[in-house]
PDB file of C-alpha atoms in Angstrom:
ATOM      1  CA  MET S   1      18.921 -57.598-112.851  1.00  0.00           C
ATOM      2  CA  THR S   2      22.231 -56.292-111.519  1.00  0.00           C
ATOM      3  CA  GLU S   3      21.880 -53.600-108.823  1.00  0.00           C
ATOM      4  CA  ASN S   4      23.428 -50.287-109.742  1.00  0.00           C
ATOM      5  CA  LYS S   5      25.659 -49.592-106.774  1.00  0.00           C
ATOM      6  CA  SER S   6      26.053 -45.971-107.777  1.00  0.00           C
ATOM      7  CA  SER S   7      22.356 -45.436-107.007  1.00  0.00           C
ATOM      8  CA  GLN S   8      22.870 -46.279-103.326  1.00  0.00           C
ATOM      9  CA  PRO S   9      23.305 -43.462-100.784  1.00  0.00           C
ATOM     10  CA  GLU S  10      26.950 -42.760-100.121  1.00  0.00           C
ATOM     11  CA  THR S  11      28.433 -42.090 -96.686  1.00  0.00           C
ATOM     12  CA  LYS S  12      29.148 -38.420 -96.286  1.00  0.00           C
ATOM     13  CA  GLU S  13      32.897 -37.870 -96.198  1.00  0.00           C
ATOM     14  CA  GLY S  14      32.536 -35.432 -93.313  1.00  0.00           C
ATOM     15  CA  ILE S  15      30.963 -38.016 -90.972  1.00  0.00           C
ATOM     16  CA  HIS S  16      33.352 -38.757 -88.106  1.00  0.00           C
ATOM     17  CA  LYS S  17      33.870 -42.492 -87.632  1.00  0.00           C
ATOM     18  CA  ASP S  18      36.824 -42.962 -85.309  1.00  0.00           C
ATOM     19  CA  PHE S  19      35.899 -42.298 -81.689  1.00  0.00           C
ATOM     20  CA  THR S  20      38.958 -43.854 -80.094  1.00  0.00           C
ATOM     21  CA  ASN S  21      39.898 -40.527 -78.542  1.00  0.00           C
ATOM     22  CA  ASP S  22      36.637 -38.616 -78.873  1.00  0.00           C
ATOM     23  CA  MET S  23      33.424 -38.430 -76.885  1.00  0.00           C
ATOM     24  CA  THR S  24      30.371 -40.009 -78.508  1.00  0.00           C
ATOM     25  CA  TYR S  25      26.687 -39.132 -78.202  1.00  0.00           C
ATOM     26  CA  GLY S  26      26.256 -42.082 -75.830  1.00  0.00           C
ATOM     27  CA  ASP S  27      29.248 -41.000 -73.752  1.00  0.00           C
ATOM     28  CA  TYR S  28      27.932 -37.460 -73.341  1.00  0.00           C
ATOM     29  CA  LEU S  29      24.466 -38.659 -72.266  1.00  0.00           C
ATOM     30  CA  GLN S  30      25.882 -41.546 -70.197  1.00  0.00           C
ATOM     31  CA  LEU S  31      23.468 -43.871 -71.960  1.00  0.00           C
ATOM     32  CA  ASP S  32      25.269 -46.919 -70.611  1.00  0.00           C
ATOM     33  CA  LYS S  33      24.002 -45.964 -67.133  1.00  0.00           C
ATOM     34  CA  ILE S  34      20.551 -44.827 -68.209  1.00  0.00           C
ATOM     35  CA  LEU S  35      19.735 -47.782 -70.485  1.00  0.00           C
ATOM     36  CA  SER S  36      21.025 -50.368 -68.019  1.00  0.00           C
ATOM     37  CA  SER S  37      18.832 -49.045 -65.201  1.00  0.00           C
ATOM     38  CA  GLN S  38      15.635 -50.879 -66.155  1.00  0.00           C
ATOM     39  CA  GLN S  39      16.052 -53.895 -63.913  1.00  0.00           C
ATOM     40  CA  GLY S  40      12.718 -55.626 -63.519  1.00  0.00           C
ATOM     41  CA  LEU S  41      12.106 -58.053 -60.673  1.00  0.00           C
ATOM     42  CA  SER S  42       9.344 -60.205 -62.122  1.00  0.00           C
ATOM     43  CA  GLY S  43      10.307 -61.078 -65.672  1.00  0.00           C
ATOM     44  CA  HIS S  44       6.858 -59.855 -66.749  1.00  0.00           C
ATOM     45  CA  HIS S  45       6.763 -58.105 -70.135  1.00  0.00           C
ATOM     46  CA  ASP S  46       4.890 -55.023 -68.850  1.00  0.00           C
ATOM     47  CA  GLU S  47       7.208 -54.282 -65.962  1.00  0.00           C
ATOM     48  CA  MET S  48       9.497 -52.543 -68.460  1.00  0.00           C
ATOM     49  CA  LEU S  49       6.689 -50.076 -69.247  1.00  0.00           C
ATOM     50  CA  PHE S  50       6.089 -49.439 -65.549  1.00  0.00           C
ATOM     51  CA  ILE S  51       9.767 -48.760 -64.818  1.00  0.00           C
ATOM     52  CA  ILE S  52      10.440 -46.513 -67.822  1.00  0.00           C
ATOM     53  CA  ILE S  53       7.350 -44.363 -67.269  1.00  0.00           C
ATOM     54  CA  HIS S  54       8.419 -43.654 -63.698  1.00  0.00           C
ATOM     55  CA  GLN S  55      12.090 -43.157 -64.506  1.00  0.00           C
ATOM     56  CA  ALA S  56      11.268 -40.763 -67.345  1.00  0.00           C
ATOM     57  CA  SER S  57       8.878 -38.890 -65.052  1.00  0.00           C
ATOM     58  CA  GLU S  58      11.643 -38.414 -62.499  1.00  0.00           C
ATOM     59  CA  LEU S  59      13.914 -36.963 -65.199  1.00  0.00           C
ATOM     60  CA  TRP S  60      11.212 -34.485 -66.225  1.00  0.00           C
ATOM     61  CA  MET S  61      10.693 -33.603 -62.547  1.00  0.00           C
ATOM     62  CA  LYS S  62      14.404 -32.910 -62.220  1.00  0.00           C
ATOM     63  CA  LEU S  63      14.130 -30.413 -65.068  1.00  0.00           C
ATOM     64  CA  ILE S  64      11.020 -28.816 -63.526  1.00  0.00           C
ATOM     65  CA  LEU S  65      12.941 -28.215 -60.293  1.00  0.00           C
ATOM     66  CA  HIS S  66      15.937 -26.872 -62.228  1.00  0.00           C
ATOM     67  CA  GLU S  67      13.742 -24.330 -64.033  1.00  0.00           C
ATOM     68  CA  MET S  68      11.414 -23.453 -61.180  1.00  0.00           C
ATOM     69  CA  ASN S  69      14.170 -22.837 -58.640  1.00  0.00           C
ATOM     70  CA  ALA S  70      16.006 -20.598 -61.111  1.00  0.00           C
ATOM     71  CA  ALA S  71      12.748 -18.719 -61.800  1.00  0.00           C
ATOM     72  CA  LYS S  72      12.144 -18.260 -58.071  1.00  0.00           C
ATOM     73  CA  GLU S  73      15.623 -16.826 -57.528  1.00  0.00           C
ATOM     74  CA  SER S  74      15.081 -14.464 -60.454  1.00  0.00           C
ATOM     75  CA  ILE S  75      11.792 -13.243 -58.959  1.00  0.00           C
ATOM     76  CA  LEU S  76      13.410 -12.753 -55.539  1.00  0.00           C
ATOM     77  CA  ARG S  77      16.036 -10.546 -57.253  1.00  0.00           C
ATOM     78  CA  ASN S  78      13.102  -8.537 -58.643  1.00  0.00           C
ATOM     79  CA  GLU S  79      14.036  -9.678 -62.170  1.00  0.00           C
ATOM     80  CA  LEU S  80      10.683 -10.951 -63.339  1.00  0.00           C
ATOM     81  CA  GLU S  81      11.057 -11.133 -67.104  1.00  0.00           C
ATOM     82  CA  PRO S  82      13.866 -13.758 -67.195  1.00  0.00           C
ATOM     83  CA  ALA S  83      11.595 -16.000 -65.098  1.00  0.00           C
ATOM     84  CA  PHE S  84       8.828 -16.025 -67.705  1.00  0.00           C
ATOM     85  CA  LYS S  85      10.617 -18.310 -70.162  1.00  0.00           C
ATOM     86  CA  MET S  86      11.598 -20.694 -67.359  1.00  0.00           C
ATOM     87  CA  LEU S  87       8.013 -20.887 -66.114  1.00  0.00           C
ATOM     88  CA  SER S  88       6.698 -21.388 -69.653  1.00  0.00           C
ATOM     89  CA  ARG S  89       9.124 -24.277 -69.997  1.00  0.00           C
ATOM     90  CA  VAL S  90       7.857 -25.775 -66.730  1.00  0.00           C
ATOM     91  CA  SER S  91       4.260 -25.858 -67.992  1.00  0.00           C
ATOM     92  CA  ARG S  92       5.375 -27.593 -71.190  1.00  0.00           C
ATOM     93  CA  ILE S  93       7.328 -30.174 -69.220  1.00  0.00           C
ATOM     94  CA  GLN S  94       4.226 -30.758 -67.140  1.00  0.00           C
ATOM     95  CA  GLN S  95       2.355 -31.556 -70.351  1.00  0.00           C
ATOM     96  CA  GLN S  96       4.844 -34.361 -70.999  1.00  0.00           C
ATOM     97  CA  LEU S  97       4.144 -35.745 -67.532  1.00  0.00           C
ATOM     98  CA  ILE S  98       0.385 -35.511 -68.078  1.00  0.00           C
ATOM     99  CA  GLN S  99       0.635 -37.449 -71.338  1.00  0.00           C
ATOM    100  CA  SER S 100       2.726 -40.156 -69.691  1.00  0.00           C
ATOM    101  CA  TRP S 101      -0.364 -41.331 -67.787  1.00  0.00           C
ATOM    102  CA  ASP S 102      -1.987 -42.146 -71.147  1.00  0.00           C
ATOM    103  CA  VAL S 103       0.861 -44.547 -71.859  1.00  0.00           C
ATOM    104  CA  LEU S 104       0.755 -46.125 -68.410  1.00  0.00           C
ATOM    105  CA  SER S 105      -3.022 -46.601 -68.701  1.00  0.00           C
ATOM    106  CA  THR S 106      -2.368 -49.260 -71.364  1.00  0.00           C
ATOM    107  CA  LEU S 107      -1.340 -51.457 -68.410  1.00  0.00           C
ATOM    108  CA  THR S 108      -4.403 -53.508 -67.477  1.00  0.00           C
ATOM    109  CA  PRO S 109      -5.297 -54.546 -63.900  1.00  0.00           C
ATOM    110  CA  ALA S 110      -4.601 -58.217 -64.646  1.00  0.00           C
ATOM    111  CA  GLU S 111      -1.171 -57.394 -66.082  1.00  0.00           C
ATOM    112  CA  TYR S 112      -0.189 -55.171 -63.154  1.00  0.00           C
ATOM    113  CA  MET S 113      -1.227 -57.797 -60.610  1.00  0.00           C
ATOM    114  CA  GLU S 114       1.330 -60.124 -62.197  1.00  0.00           C
ATOM    115  CA  PHE S 115       4.203 -58.063 -60.760  1.00  0.00           C
ATOM    116  CA  ARG S 116       2.727 -55.610 -58.227  1.00  0.00           C
ATOM    117  CA  GLU S 117       3.836 -57.665 -55.231  1.00  0.00           C
ATOM    118  CA  LYS S 118       7.447 -57.328 -56.415  1.00  0.00           C
ATOM    119  CA  LEU S 119       7.290 -53.598 -55.646  1.00  0.00           C
ATOM    120  CA  GLY S 120       7.171 -54.345 -51.915  1.00  0.00           C
ATOM    121  CA  ARG S 121       6.627 -51.117 -49.955  1.00  0.00           C
ATOM    122  CA  SER S 122       7.975 -48.876 -52.727  1.00  0.00           C
ATOM    123  CA  SER S 123       5.513 -46.302 -54.032  1.00  0.00           C
ATOM    124  CA  GLY S 124       5.329 -43.090 -56.045  1.00  0.00           C
ATOM    125  CA  PHE S 125       4.224 -41.475 -52.776  1.00  0.00           C
ATOM    126  CA  GLN S 126       7.909 -41.664 -51.804  1.00  0.00           C
ATOM    127  CA  SER S 127       9.122 -39.614 -54.816  1.00  0.00           C
ATOM    128  CA  PHE S 128      11.280 -36.970 -53.166  1.00  0.00           C
ATOM    129  CA  GLN S 129      11.350 -34.871 -56.339  1.00  0.00           C
ATOM    130  CA  ASN S 130       7.564 -34.742 -56.494  1.00  0.00           C
ATOM    131  CA  ARG S 131       7.627 -33.670 -52.848  1.00  0.00           C
ATOM    132  CA  LEU S 132      10.200 -30.968 -53.674  1.00  0.00           C
ATOM    133  CA  ILE S 133       7.957 -29.683 -56.459  1.00  0.00           C
ATOM    134  CA  GLU S 134       5.038 -29.458 -54.033  1.00  0.00           C
ATOM    135  CA  PHE S 135       7.210 -27.598 -51.504  1.00  0.00           C
ATOM    136  CA  THR S 136       8.469 -25.208 -54.184  1.00  0.00           C
ATOM    137  CA  LEU S 137       4.886 -24.487 -55.206  1.00  0.00           C
ATOM    138  CA  GLY S 138       4.049 -23.787 -51.551  1.00  0.00           C
ATOM    139  CA  HIS S 139       2.279 -26.953 -50.407  1.00  0.00           C
ATOM    140  CA  LYS S 140       4.198 -27.657 -47.197  1.00  0.00           C
ATOM    141  CA  LYS S 141       3.628 -30.730 -45.015  1.00  0.00           C
ATOM    142  CA  GLU S 142       6.395 -31.321 -42.477  1.00  0.00           C
ATOM    143  CA  GLY S 143       5.022 -34.739 -41.529  1.00  0.00           C
ATOM    144  CA  VAL S 144       5.942 -36.290 -44.872  1.00  0.00           C
ATOM    145  CA  LEU S 145       9.659 -35.876 -44.135  1.00  0.00           C
ATOM    146  CA  SER S 146       9.586 -38.942 -41.884  1.00  0.00           C
ATOM    147  CA  VAL S 147       9.438 -41.126 -45.010  1.00  0.00           C
ATOM    148  CA  TYR S 148      12.998 -40.017 -45.854  1.00  0.00           C
ATOM    149  CA  LYS S 149      14.694 -40.367 -42.463  1.00  0.00           C
ATOM    150  CA  HIS S 150      16.625 -43.411 -43.652  1.00  0.00           C
ATOM    151  CA  GLN S 151      18.208 -41.214 -46.387  1.00  0.00           C
ATOM    152  CA  PRO S 152      19.909 -38.343 -44.512  1.00  0.00           C
ATOM    153  CA  GLU S 153      21.030 -36.527 -47.688  1.00  0.00           C
ATOM    154  CA  LEU S 154      17.524 -36.434 -49.168  1.00  0.00           C
ATOM    155  CA  TYR S 155      16.054 -35.563 -45.782  1.00  0.00           C
ATOM    156  CA  GLU S 156      18.349 -32.534 -45.541  1.00  0.00           C
ATOM    157  CA  ILE S 157      17.419 -31.365 -49.062  1.00  0.00           C
ATOM    158  CA  LEU S 158      13.714 -31.646 -48.261  1.00  0.00           C
ATOM    159  CA  GLN S 159      14.124 -29.946 -44.894  1.00  0.00           C
ATOM    160  CA  SER S 160      15.866 -27.046 -46.599  1.00  0.00           C
ATOM    161  CA  ALA S 161      13.067 -26.754 -49.192  1.00  0.00           C
ATOM    162  CA  LEU S 162      10.470 -26.906 -46.409  1.00  0.00           C
ATOM    163  CA  GLU S 163      12.120 -23.958 -44.646  1.00  0.00           C
ATOM    164  CA  ASP S 164      12.587 -21.925 -47.821  1.00  0.00           C
ATOM    165  CA  LYS S 165      10.192 -19.527 -49.528  1.00  0.00           C
ATOM    166  CA  SER S 166       7.967 -21.000 -52.232  1.00  0.00           C
ATOM    167  CA  ILE S 167       7.676 -19.489 -55.702  1.00  0.00           C
ATOM    168  CA  TYR S 168       4.328 -18.015 -54.631  1.00  0.00           C
ATOM    169  CA  ASP S 169       5.973 -16.405 -51.602  1.00  0.00           C
ATOM    170  CA  ALA S 170       8.490 -14.889 -54.037  1.00  0.00           C
ATOM    171  CA  ALA S 171       5.636 -13.526 -56.182  1.00  0.00           C
ATOM    172  CA  ILE S 172       3.937 -11.981 -53.137  1.00  0.00           C
ATOM    173  CA  LEU S 173       7.212 -10.333 -52.105  1.00  0.00           C
ATOM    174  CA  ALA S 174       7.540  -8.965 -55.655  1.00  0.00           C
ATOM    175  CA  MET S 175       4.133  -7.315 -55.335  1.00  0.00           C
ATOM    176  CA  SER S 176       5.161  -5.763 -52.027  1.00  0.00           C
ATOM    177  CA  LYS S 177       8.322  -4.340 -53.618  1.00  0.00           C
ATOM    178  CA  ARG S 178       6.107  -2.649 -56.204  1.00  0.00           C
ATOM    179  CA  GLY S 179       4.231  -0.818 -53.476  1.00  0.00           C
ATOM    180  CA  LEU S 180       1.163  -3.043 -53.336  1.00  0.00           C
ATOM    181  CA  GLY S 181      -0.112  -3.379 -49.780  1.00  0.00           C
ATOM    182  CA  ILE S 182       0.666  -6.831 -48.418  1.00  0.00           C
ATOM    183  CA  ASP S 183       0.154  -7.752 -44.769  1.00  0.00           C
ATOM    184  CA  ALA S 184       3.419  -8.089 -42.839  1.00  0.00           C
ATOM    185  CA  GLU S 185       2.451 -11.614 -41.826  1.00  0.00           C
ATOM    186  CA  CYS S 186       2.776 -12.684 -45.481  1.00  0.00           C
ATOM    187  CA  LEU S 187       6.214 -11.131 -45.918  1.00  0.00           C
ATOM    188  CA  ASP S 188       7.927 -12.634 -42.894  1.00  0.00           C
ATOM    189  CA  ARG S 189       6.211 -15.798 -41.838  1.00  0.00           C
ATOM    190  CA  ASP S 190       7.069 -19.375 -40.955  1.00  0.00           C
ATOM    191  CA  TRP S 191       7.873 -20.687 -44.443  1.00  0.00           C
ATOM    192  CA  THR S 192       7.448 -24.275 -43.258  1.00  0.00           C
ATOM    193  CA  GLU S 193       3.710 -23.671 -42.946  1.00  0.00           C
ATOM    194  CA  ASP S 194       1.335 -24.403 -45.811  1.00  0.00           C
ATOM    195  CA  TYR S 195       0.235 -21.133 -47.427  1.00  0.00           C
ATOM    196  CA  THR S 196      -3.238 -19.932 -46.461  1.00  0.00           C
ATOM    197  CA  VAL S 197      -5.511 -17.399 -48.135  1.00  0.00           C
ATOM    198  CA  ASN S 198      -4.861 -13.749 -47.281  1.00  0.00           C
ATOM    199  CA  THR S 199      -7.176 -10.825 -48.123  1.00  0.00           C
ATOM    200  CA  SER S 200      -4.332  -8.356 -48.751  1.00  0.00           C
ATOM    201  CA  VAL S 201      -2.786 -10.721 -51.315  1.00  0.00           C
ATOM    202  CA  GLU S 202      -6.128 -11.070 -53.079  1.00  0.00           C
ATOM    203  CA  GLU S 203      -6.555  -7.287 -53.176  1.00  0.00           C
ATOM    204  CA  ALA S 204      -3.030  -6.870 -54.555  1.00  0.00           C
ATOM    205  CA  TRP S 205      -3.695  -9.339 -57.381  1.00  0.00           C
ATOM    206  CA  LEU S 206      -6.999  -7.588 -58.121  1.00  0.00           C
ATOM    207  CA  THR S 207      -5.088  -4.321 -58.480  1.00  0.00           C
ATOM    208  CA  VAL S 208      -2.651  -5.984 -60.890  1.00  0.00           C
ATOM    209  CA  TYR S 209      -5.406  -7.468 -63.044  1.00  0.00           C
ATOM    210  CA  ARG S 210      -7.382  -4.200 -63.107  1.00  0.00           C
ATOM    211  CA  ASP S 211      -4.388  -2.216 -64.359  1.00  0.00           C
ATOM    212  CA  VAL S 212      -2.504  -4.580 -66.633  1.00  0.00           C
ATOM    213  CA  ASN S 213      -0.594  -1.796 -68.395  1.00  0.00           C
ATOM    214  CA  LYS S 214       0.893  -0.515 -65.149  1.00  0.00           C
ATOM    215  CA  TYR S 215       1.649  -3.965 -63.713  1.00  0.00           C
ATOM    216  CA  TRP S 216       2.233  -5.944 -66.892  1.00  0.00           C
ATOM    217  CA  ASP S 217       5.187  -7.934 -65.496  1.00  0.00           C
ATOM    218  CA  LEU S 218       3.279  -8.935 -62.353  1.00  0.00           C
ATOM    219  CA  TYR S 219       0.253  -9.795 -64.490  1.00  0.00           C
ATOM    220  CA  GLU S 220       2.406 -11.973 -66.761  1.00  0.00           C
ATOM    221  CA  LEU S 221       3.946 -13.653 -63.718  1.00  0.00           C
ATOM    222  CA  ALA S 222       0.487 -14.389 -62.348  1.00  0.00           C
ATOM    223  CA  GLU S 223      -0.652 -15.985 -65.598  1.00  0.00           C
ATOM    224  CA  LYS S 224       2.494 -18.134 -65.776  1.00  0.00           C
ATOM    225  CA  LEU S 225       1.758 -19.369 -62.251  1.00  0.00           C
ATOM    226  CA  VAL S 226      -1.850 -20.128 -63.178  1.00  0.00           C
ATOM    227  CA  ASP S 227      -0.597 -22.131 -66.174  1.00  0.00           C
ATOM    228  CA  ILE S 228       1.612 -24.194 -63.871  1.00  0.00           C
ATOM    229  CA  GLU S 229      -1.118 -24.814 -61.304  1.00  0.00           C
ATOM    230  CA  ASN S 230      -3.559 -25.759 -64.048  1.00  0.00           C
ATOM    231  CA  LYS S 231      -1.114 -28.310 -65.447  1.00  0.00           C
ATOM    232  CA  GLN S 232      -0.277 -29.621 -61.974  1.00  0.00           C
ATOM    233  CA  GLN S 233      -3.952 -30.210 -61.282  1.00  0.00           C
ATOM    234  CA  LEU S 234      -4.351 -32.016 -64.617  1.00  0.00           C
ATOM    235  CA  TRP S 235      -1.341 -34.189 -63.717  1.00  0.00           C
ATOM    236  CA  ARG S 236      -2.894 -34.979 -60.322  1.00  0.00           C
ATOM    237  CA  TYR S 237      -6.246 -35.797 -61.916  1.00  0.00           C
ATOM    238  CA  ASN S 238      -4.744 -38.050 -64.601  1.00  0.00           C
ATOM    239  CA  HIS S 239      -2.683 -39.738 -61.903  1.00  0.00           C
ATOM    240  CA  MET S 240      -5.814 -40.448 -59.871  1.00  0.00           C
ATOM    241  CA  ILE S 241      -7.785 -41.741 -62.869  1.00  0.00           C
ATOM    242  CA  THR S 242      -4.924 -43.984 -64.017  1.00  0.00           C
ATOM    243  CA  VAL S 243      -4.503 -45.460 -60.527  1.00  0.00           C
ATOM    244  CA  GLU S 244      -8.242 -46.096 -60.261  1.00  0.00           C
ATOM    245  CA  ARG S 245      -8.269 -47.689 -63.704  1.00  0.00           C
ATOM    246  CA  ILE S 246      -5.466 -50.083 -62.798  1.00  0.00           C
ATOM    247  CA  ILE S 247      -5.972 -50.939 -59.105  1.00  0.00           C
ATOM    248  CA  GLY S 248      -9.402 -49.532 -58.256  1.00  0.00           C
ATOM    249  CA  HIS S 249      -9.636 -48.490 -54.597  1.00  0.00           C
ATOM    250  CA  LYS S 250      -6.927 -50.784 -53.231  1.00  0.00           C
ATOM    251  CA  PRO S 251      -4.416 -49.181 -50.833  1.00  0.00           C
ATOM    252  CA  GLY S 252      -1.165 -47.994 -52.400  1.00  0.00           C
ATOM    253  CA  THR S 253       1.921 -50.204 -52.178  1.00  0.00           C
ATOM    254  CA  GLY S 254       3.504 -47.696 -49.798  1.00  0.00           C
ATOM    255  CA  GLY S 255       0.545 -47.764 -47.420  1.00  0.00           C
ATOM    256  CA  SER S 256      -1.308 -44.678 -48.695  1.00  0.00           C
ATOM    257  CA  ALA S 257      -5.080 -44.729 -49.129  1.00  0.00           C
ATOM    258  CA  GLY S 258      -4.619 -44.836 -52.895  1.00  0.00           C
ATOM    259  CA  VAL S 259      -7.395 -43.233 -54.966  1.00  0.00           C
ATOM    260  CA  SER S 260      -9.172 -41.660 -51.972  1.00  0.00           C
ATOM    261  CA  TYR S 261      -5.916 -39.899 -51.000  1.00  0.00           C
ATOM    262  CA  LEU S 262      -5.366 -38.691 -54.562  1.00  0.00           C
ATOM    263  CA  LYS S 263      -8.906 -37.302 -54.710  1.00  0.00           C
ATOM    264  CA  GLN S 264      -8.246 -35.243 -51.574  1.00  0.00           C
ATOM    265  CA  VAL S 265      -5.035 -33.848 -53.085  1.00  0.00           C
ATOM    266  CA  ILE S 266      -6.934 -32.572 -56.142  1.00  0.00           C
ATOM    267  CA  GLU S 267      -8.934 -30.226 -53.885  1.00  0.00           C
ATOM    268  CA  HIS S 268      -5.788 -28.348 -52.838  1.00  0.00           C
ATOM    269  CA  ARG S 269      -4.925 -24.956 -54.422  1.00  0.00           C
ATOM    270  CA  PHE S 270      -1.318 -23.741 -54.623  1.00  0.00           C
ATOM    271  CA  PHE S 271      -2.112 -20.124 -55.516  1.00  0.00           C
ATOM    272  CA  PRO S 272      -5.642 -19.624 -54.124  1.00  0.00           C
ATOM    273  CA  GLU S 273      -5.983 -15.860 -54.679  1.00  0.00           C
ATOM    274  CA  LEU S 274      -5.101 -16.184 -58.362  1.00  0.00           C
ATOM    275  CA  TRP S 275      -8.262 -18.278 -58.707  1.00  0.00           C
ATOM    276  CA  SER S 276     -10.590 -16.393 -56.376  1.00  0.00           C
ATOM    277  CA  ILE S 277      -9.994 -13.023 -58.104  1.00  0.00           C
ATOM    278  CA  ARG S 278     -11.504 -14.365 -61.310  1.00  0.00           C
ATOM    279  CA  THR S 279     -14.926 -14.261 -59.691  1.00  0.00           C
ATOM    280  CA  LYS S 280     -14.371 -10.732 -58.398  1.00  0.00           C
ATOM    281  CA  LEU S 281     -12.983  -9.081 -61.521  1.00  0.00           C
TER     282      LEU S 281
END
């Protein structure tokens, strides 16, 4: 039977075909750089999975920092509403990161052992973007900066983030600007220090939650922050479970305690008063 050529889909006349002098999709996204960056060291089939999961995670982290830093600056300007969409976007990005552990968990212990030694001392513990996210959320640990001393540019970026206000500090300042009583020590403190629970901050959040109509914007900000912390804790938990599933309780490649360290991290709260008030409401 002769095929009726007229029944085949025709190329739309409007489709542009000559890119001699025009930018293509690949050019705009610089796909030549991105897609040539998966350089395994072992030749093992599953190393590609390992590399792409971590590279993709770093790209999502870059977007989290882009959105969260813009949201923080908006809050510091006392412009809360523009920050809400940015913070909503952050929590959805976090969901992508959480789901990535499900993909990585298809890597079995036997498969990972085939190329783990090729990683040398490199480890996710050294992710400077993950550290920046933690600093931006308010979890400050000056000691971790020593890992980046051999990279002066990254060290300077991290040092600056360590010395800067966190997004929670910005939220507390916003409450103070609205006339809610916040202790002076919370408004002008050493920003390099990890945030600790403060009774005046808890009372201020209780006031917000007890009069939502009057403080709707602060209430909405609080709930956006809770969304982000909730997702961050889920990411931490899935990270811990995936690591335990693949390497058990072996030390991390970078020298960390591995699963036992990750379990300790899960206990940490970024915005403690936003959780404690739920019992008191």
